[in-house]
Coordinates of N, CA and C in Angstrom, one line a residue:
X1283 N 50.6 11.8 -29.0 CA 51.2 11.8 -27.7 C 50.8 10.5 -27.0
X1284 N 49.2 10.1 -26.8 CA 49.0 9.1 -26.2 C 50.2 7.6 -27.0
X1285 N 49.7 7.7 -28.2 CA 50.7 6.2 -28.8 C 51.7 6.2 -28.3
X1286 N 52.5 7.1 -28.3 CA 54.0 7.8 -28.0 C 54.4 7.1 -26.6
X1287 N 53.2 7.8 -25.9 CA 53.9 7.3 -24.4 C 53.5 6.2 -24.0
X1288 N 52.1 5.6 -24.6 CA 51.7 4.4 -24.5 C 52.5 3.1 -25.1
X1289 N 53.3 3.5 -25.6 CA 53.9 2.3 -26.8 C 53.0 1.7 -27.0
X1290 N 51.8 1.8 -27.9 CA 50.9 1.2 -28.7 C 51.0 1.6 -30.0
X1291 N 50.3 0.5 -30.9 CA 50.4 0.7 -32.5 C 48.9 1.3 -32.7
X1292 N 48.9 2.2 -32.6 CA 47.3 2.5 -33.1 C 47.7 3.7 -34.2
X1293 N 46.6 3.8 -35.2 CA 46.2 4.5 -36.2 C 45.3 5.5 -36.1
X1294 N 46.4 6.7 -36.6 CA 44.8 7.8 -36.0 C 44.0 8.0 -37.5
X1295 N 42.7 7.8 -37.8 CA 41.9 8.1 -38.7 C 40.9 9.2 -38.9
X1296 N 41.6 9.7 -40.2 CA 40.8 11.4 -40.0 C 39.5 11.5 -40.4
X1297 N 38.7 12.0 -39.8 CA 37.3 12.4 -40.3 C 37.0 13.6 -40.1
X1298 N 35.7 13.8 -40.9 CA 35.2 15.3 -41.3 C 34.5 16.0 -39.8
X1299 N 34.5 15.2 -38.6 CA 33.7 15.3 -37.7 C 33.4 14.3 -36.8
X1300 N 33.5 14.9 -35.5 CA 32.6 13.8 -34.3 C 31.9 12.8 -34.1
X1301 N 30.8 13.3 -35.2 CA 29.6 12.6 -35.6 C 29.7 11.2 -36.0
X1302 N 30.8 11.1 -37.5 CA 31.1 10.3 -38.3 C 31.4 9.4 -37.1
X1303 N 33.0 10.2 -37.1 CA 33.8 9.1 -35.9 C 33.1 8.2 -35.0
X1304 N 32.0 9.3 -34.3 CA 31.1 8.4 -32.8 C 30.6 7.2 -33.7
X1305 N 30.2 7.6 -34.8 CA 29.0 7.0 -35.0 C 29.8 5.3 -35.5
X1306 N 31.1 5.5 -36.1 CA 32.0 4.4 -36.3 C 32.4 3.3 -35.2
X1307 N 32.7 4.6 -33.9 CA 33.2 3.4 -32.9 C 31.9 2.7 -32.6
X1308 N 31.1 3.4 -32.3 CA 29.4 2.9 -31.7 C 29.1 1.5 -33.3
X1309 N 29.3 1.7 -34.0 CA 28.6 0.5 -35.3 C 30.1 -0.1 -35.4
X1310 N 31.2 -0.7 -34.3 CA 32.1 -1.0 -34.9 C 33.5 -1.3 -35.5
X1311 N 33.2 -0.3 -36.9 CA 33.8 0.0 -37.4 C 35.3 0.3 -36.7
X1312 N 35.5 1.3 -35.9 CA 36.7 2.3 -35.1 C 37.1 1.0 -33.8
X1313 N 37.7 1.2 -33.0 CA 37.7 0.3 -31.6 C 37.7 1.5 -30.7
X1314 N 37.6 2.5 -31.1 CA 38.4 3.9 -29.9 C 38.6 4.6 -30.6
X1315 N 37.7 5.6 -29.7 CA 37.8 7.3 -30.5 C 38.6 8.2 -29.1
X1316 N 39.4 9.4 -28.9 CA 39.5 10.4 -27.9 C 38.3 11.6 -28.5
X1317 N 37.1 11.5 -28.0 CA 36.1 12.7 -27.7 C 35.9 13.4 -26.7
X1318 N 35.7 14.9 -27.3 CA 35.1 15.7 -26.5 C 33.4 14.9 -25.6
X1319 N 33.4 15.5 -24.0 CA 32.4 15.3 -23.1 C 31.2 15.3 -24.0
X1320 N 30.9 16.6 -25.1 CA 30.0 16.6 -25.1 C 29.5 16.1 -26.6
X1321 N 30.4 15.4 -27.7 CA 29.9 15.0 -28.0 C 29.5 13.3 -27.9
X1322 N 30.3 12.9 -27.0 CA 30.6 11.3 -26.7 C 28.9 11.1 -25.3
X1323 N 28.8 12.1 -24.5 CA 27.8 12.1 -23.7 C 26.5 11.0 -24.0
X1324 N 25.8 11.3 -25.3 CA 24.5 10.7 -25.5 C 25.2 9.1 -26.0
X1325 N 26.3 9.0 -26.4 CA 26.6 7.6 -26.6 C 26.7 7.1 -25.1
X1326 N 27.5 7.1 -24.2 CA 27.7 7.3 -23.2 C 26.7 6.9 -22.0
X1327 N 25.9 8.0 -22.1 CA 24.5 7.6 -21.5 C 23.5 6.7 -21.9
X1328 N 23.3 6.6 -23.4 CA 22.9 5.3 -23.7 C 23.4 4.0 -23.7
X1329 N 24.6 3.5 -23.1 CA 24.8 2.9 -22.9 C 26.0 2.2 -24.3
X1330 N 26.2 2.9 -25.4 CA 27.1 2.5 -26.5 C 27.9 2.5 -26.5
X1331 N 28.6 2.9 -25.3 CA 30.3 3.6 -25.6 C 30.1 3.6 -23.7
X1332 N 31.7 3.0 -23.5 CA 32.2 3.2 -22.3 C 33.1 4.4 -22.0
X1333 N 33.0 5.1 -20.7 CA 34.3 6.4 -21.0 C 35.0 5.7 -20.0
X1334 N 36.4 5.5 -20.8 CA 37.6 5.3 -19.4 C 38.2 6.0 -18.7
X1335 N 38.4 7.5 -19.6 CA 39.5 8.2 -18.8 C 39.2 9.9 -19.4
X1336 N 39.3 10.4 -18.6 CA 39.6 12.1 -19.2 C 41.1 12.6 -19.6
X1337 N 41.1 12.9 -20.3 CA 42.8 13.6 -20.7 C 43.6 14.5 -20.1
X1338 N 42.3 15.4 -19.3 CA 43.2 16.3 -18.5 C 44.2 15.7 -17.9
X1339 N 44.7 16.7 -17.1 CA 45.3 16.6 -16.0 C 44.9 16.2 -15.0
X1340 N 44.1 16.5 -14.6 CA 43.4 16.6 -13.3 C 41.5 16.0 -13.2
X1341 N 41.7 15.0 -12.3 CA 39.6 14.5 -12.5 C 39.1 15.9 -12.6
X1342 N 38.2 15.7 -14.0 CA 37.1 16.9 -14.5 C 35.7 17.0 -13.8
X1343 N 35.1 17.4 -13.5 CA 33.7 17.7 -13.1 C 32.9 17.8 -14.4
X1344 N 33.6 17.7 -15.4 CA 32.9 17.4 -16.8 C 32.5 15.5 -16.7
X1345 N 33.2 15.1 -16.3 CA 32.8 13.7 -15.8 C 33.4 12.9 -14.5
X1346 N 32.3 13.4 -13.7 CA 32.5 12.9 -12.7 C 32.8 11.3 -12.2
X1347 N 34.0 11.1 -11.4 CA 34.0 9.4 -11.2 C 35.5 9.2 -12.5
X1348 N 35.5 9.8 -13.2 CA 36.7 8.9 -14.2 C 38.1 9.7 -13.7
X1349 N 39.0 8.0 -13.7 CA 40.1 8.4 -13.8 C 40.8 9.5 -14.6
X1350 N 42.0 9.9 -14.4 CA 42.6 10.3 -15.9 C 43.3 9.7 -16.3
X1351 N 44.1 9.8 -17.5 CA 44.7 8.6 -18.3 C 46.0 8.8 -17.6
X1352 N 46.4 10.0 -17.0 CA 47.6 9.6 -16.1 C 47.7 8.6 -15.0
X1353 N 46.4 8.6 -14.2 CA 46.6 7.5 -13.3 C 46.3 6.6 -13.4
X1354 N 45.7 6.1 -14.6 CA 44.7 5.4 -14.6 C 45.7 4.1 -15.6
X1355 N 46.5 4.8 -16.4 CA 47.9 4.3 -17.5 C 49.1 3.8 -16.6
X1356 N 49.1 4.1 -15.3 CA 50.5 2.9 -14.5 C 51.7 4.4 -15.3
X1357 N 53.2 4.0 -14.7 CA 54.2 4.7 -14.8 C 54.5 5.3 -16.5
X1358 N 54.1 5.3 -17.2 CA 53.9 4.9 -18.6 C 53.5 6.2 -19.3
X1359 N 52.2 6.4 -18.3 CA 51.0 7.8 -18.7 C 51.4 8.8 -17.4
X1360 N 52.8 8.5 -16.8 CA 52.5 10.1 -16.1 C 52.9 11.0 -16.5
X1361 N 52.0 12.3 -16.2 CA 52.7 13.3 -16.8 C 51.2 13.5 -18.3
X1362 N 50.7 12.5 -18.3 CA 49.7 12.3 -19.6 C 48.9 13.4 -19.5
X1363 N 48.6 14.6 -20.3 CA 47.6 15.6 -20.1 C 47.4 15.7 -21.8
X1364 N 46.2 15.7 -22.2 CA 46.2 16.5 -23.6 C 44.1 16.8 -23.7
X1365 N 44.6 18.0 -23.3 CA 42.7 18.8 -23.2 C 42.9 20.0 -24.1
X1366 N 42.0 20.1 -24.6 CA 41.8 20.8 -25.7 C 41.5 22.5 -24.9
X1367 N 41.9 23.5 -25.5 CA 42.6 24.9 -24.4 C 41.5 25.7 -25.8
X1368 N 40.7 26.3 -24.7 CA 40.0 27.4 -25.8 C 40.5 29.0 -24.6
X1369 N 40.9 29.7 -25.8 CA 41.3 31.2 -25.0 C 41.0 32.3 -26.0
X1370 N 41.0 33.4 -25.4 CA 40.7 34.5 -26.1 C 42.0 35.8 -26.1
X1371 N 42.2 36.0 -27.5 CA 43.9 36.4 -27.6 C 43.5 37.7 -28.1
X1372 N 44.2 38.4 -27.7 CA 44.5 40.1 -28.7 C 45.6 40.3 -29.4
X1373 N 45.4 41.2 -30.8 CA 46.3 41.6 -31.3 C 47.8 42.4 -30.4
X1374 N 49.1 41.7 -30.4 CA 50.0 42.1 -29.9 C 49.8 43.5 -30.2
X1375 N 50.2 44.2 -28.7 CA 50.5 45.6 -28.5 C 48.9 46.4 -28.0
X1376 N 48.0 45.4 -28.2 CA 46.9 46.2 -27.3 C 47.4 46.4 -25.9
X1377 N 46.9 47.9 -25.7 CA 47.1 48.2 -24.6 C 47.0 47.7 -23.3
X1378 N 47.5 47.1 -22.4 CA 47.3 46.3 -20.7 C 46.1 47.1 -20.4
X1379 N 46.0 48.1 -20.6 CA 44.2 48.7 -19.7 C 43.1 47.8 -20.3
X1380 N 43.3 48.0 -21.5 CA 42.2 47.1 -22.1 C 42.3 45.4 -22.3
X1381 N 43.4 45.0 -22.1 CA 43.8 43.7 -21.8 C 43.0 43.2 -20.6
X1382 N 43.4 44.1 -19.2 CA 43.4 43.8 -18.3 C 41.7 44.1 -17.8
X1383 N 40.8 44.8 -18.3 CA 39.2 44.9 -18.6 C 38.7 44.2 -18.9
X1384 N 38.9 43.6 -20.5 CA 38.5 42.5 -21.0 C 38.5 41.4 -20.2
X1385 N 40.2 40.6 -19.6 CA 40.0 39.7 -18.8 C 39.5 39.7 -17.6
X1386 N 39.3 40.8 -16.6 CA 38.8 41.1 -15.6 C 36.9 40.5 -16.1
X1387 N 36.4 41.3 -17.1 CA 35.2 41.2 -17.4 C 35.0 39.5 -17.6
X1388 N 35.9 39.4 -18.1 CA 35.6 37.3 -18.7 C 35.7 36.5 -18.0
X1389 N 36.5 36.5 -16.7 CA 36.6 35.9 -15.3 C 35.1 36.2 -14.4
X1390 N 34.7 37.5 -14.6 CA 33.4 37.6 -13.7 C 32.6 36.9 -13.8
X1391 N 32.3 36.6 -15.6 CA 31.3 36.4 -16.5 C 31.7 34.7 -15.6
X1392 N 32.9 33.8 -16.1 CA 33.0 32.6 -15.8 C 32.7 32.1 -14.2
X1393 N 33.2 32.9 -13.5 CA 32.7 32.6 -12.2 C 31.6 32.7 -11.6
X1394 N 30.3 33.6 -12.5 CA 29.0 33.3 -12.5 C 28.6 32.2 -12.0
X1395 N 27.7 31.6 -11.4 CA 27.5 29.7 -11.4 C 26.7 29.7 -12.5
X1396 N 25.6 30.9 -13.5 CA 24.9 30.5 -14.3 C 25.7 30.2 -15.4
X1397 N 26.7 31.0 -15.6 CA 28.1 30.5 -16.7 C 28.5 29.1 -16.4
X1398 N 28.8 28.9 -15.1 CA 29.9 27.8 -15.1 C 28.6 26.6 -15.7
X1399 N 27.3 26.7 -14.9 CA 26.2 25.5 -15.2 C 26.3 24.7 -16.7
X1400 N 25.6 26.3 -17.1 CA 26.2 26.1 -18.7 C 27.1 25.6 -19.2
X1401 N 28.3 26.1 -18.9 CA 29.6 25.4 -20.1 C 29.8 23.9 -19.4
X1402 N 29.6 23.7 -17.9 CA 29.5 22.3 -17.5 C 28.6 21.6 -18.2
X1403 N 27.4 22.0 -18.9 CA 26.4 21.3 -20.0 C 27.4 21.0 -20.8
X1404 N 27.8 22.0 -21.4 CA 28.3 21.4 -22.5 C 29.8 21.0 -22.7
X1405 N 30.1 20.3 -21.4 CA 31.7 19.6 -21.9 C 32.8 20.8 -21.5
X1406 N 32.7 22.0 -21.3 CA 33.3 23.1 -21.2 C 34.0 23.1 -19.3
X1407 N 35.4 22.8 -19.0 CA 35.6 23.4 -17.8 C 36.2 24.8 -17.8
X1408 N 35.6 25.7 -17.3 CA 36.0 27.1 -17.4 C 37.1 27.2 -16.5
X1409 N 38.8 27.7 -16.5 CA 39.5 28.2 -15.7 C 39.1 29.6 -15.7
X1410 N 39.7 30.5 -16.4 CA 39.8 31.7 -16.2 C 41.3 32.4 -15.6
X1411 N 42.1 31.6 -16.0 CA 43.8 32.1 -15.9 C 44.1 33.3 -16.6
X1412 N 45.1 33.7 -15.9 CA 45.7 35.5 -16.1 C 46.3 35.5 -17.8
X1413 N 45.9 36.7 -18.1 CA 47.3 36.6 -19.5 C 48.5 35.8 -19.2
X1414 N 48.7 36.3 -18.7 CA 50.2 35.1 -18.3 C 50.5 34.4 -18.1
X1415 N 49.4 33.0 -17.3 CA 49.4 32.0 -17.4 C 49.3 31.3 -18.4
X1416 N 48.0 32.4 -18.9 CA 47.6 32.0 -20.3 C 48.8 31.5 -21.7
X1417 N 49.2 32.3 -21.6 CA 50.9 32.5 -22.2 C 51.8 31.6 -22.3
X1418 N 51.7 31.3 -20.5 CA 53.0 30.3 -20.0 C 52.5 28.7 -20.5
X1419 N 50.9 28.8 -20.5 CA 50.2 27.4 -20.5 C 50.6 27.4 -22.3
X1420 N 50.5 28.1 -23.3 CA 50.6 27.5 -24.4 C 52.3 27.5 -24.5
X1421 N 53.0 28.2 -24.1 CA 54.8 27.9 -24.4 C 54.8 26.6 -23.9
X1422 N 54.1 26.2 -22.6 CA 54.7 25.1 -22.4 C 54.0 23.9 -23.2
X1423 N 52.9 24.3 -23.4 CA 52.3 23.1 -24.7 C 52.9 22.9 -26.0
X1424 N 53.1 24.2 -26.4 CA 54.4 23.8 -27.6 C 55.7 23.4 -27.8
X1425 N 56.0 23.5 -26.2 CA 57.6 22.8 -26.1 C 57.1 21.5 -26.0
X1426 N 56.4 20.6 -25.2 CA 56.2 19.1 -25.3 C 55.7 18.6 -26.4
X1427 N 54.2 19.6 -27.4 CA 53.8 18.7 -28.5 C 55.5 18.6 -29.4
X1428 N 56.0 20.0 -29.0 CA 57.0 20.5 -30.1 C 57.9 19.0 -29.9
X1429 N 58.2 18.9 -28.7 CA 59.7 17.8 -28.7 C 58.9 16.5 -29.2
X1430 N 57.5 16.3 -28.6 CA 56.8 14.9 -29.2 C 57.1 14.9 -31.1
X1431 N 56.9 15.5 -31.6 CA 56.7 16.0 -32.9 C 57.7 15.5 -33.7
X1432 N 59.4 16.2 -33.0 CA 60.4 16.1 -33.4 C 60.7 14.7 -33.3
X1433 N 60.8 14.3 -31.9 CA 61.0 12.7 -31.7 C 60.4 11.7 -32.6
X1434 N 59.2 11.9 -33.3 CA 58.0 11.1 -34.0 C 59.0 10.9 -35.5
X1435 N 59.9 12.1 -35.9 CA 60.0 12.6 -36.7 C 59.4 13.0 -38.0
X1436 N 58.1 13.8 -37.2 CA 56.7 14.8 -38.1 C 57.5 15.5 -39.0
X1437 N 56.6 15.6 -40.2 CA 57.1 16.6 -41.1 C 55.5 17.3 -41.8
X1438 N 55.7 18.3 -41.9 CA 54.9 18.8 -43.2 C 55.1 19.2 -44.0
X1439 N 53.6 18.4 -44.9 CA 53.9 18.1 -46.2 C 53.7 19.6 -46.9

């Protein structure tokens, strides 16, 4: 997505892990990795690695002070979001009482401040969106990766 909208030539190179990769751009090797907060942090803080931009949508409290690559990219990157979405799904046709328990229960849990502390350690920004947004937020992620995809003309192999 970012090459796409960036019109840049870059190469994405697969590795087994974070680790590798960090440890590539830090010796080198890579010029630019897109990492998660928490595992790019101790590079970061030591001084090995600069962070430019967050992916979200919106400045993170995961790192305070950085642009995002929407604003930060000129007319090019707007609209630029790509953050990685962790949710918790039930088998279709569980019942809404228990739907609606569960996520009741997991919003409390997240609005805790000793939750939020936590997953802020670790690179985590907690929303806590309804089933339904939940829903709406991946339909709409799969219609953009989907049309980026088609445009690229991806295939699998």
């Amino acid at each position: 997505m970012f090459k796409a909208m960036a019109g840049v030539n870059i190469t994405a190179v697969p590795y087994r892990g974070a680790s590798l990769a960090l440890n590539d751009v830090v010796g080198g090797r890579v010029q630019m990795i897109f990492a998660t907060a928490n595992s790019s942090q101790p590079h970061v803080t030591s001084g090995k690695l600069v962070a430019l931009a967050v992916t979200s949508a919106q400045p993170s409290p995961v790192a305070p002070g950085l642009p995002t690559v929407a604003s930060a990219g000129g007319a090019a990157m707007a609209g630029y979001e790509s953050a990685a979405t962790i949710g918790i799904l039930a088998r279709a046709g569980t019942p809404p009482a228990i739907v609606n328990l569960v996520h009741r229960e997991i919003v409390r849990y997240l609005q805790s401040p000793s939750a939020r502390d936590r997953l802020l350690k670790a690179g985590i920004e907690a929303v806590g969106n309804s089933p339904a947004e939940f829903a709406a937020m991946i339909r709409e992620d799969m219609r953009v990766k989907g049309k980026i995809i088609r445009d690229a003309g991806m295939r699998m192999d």
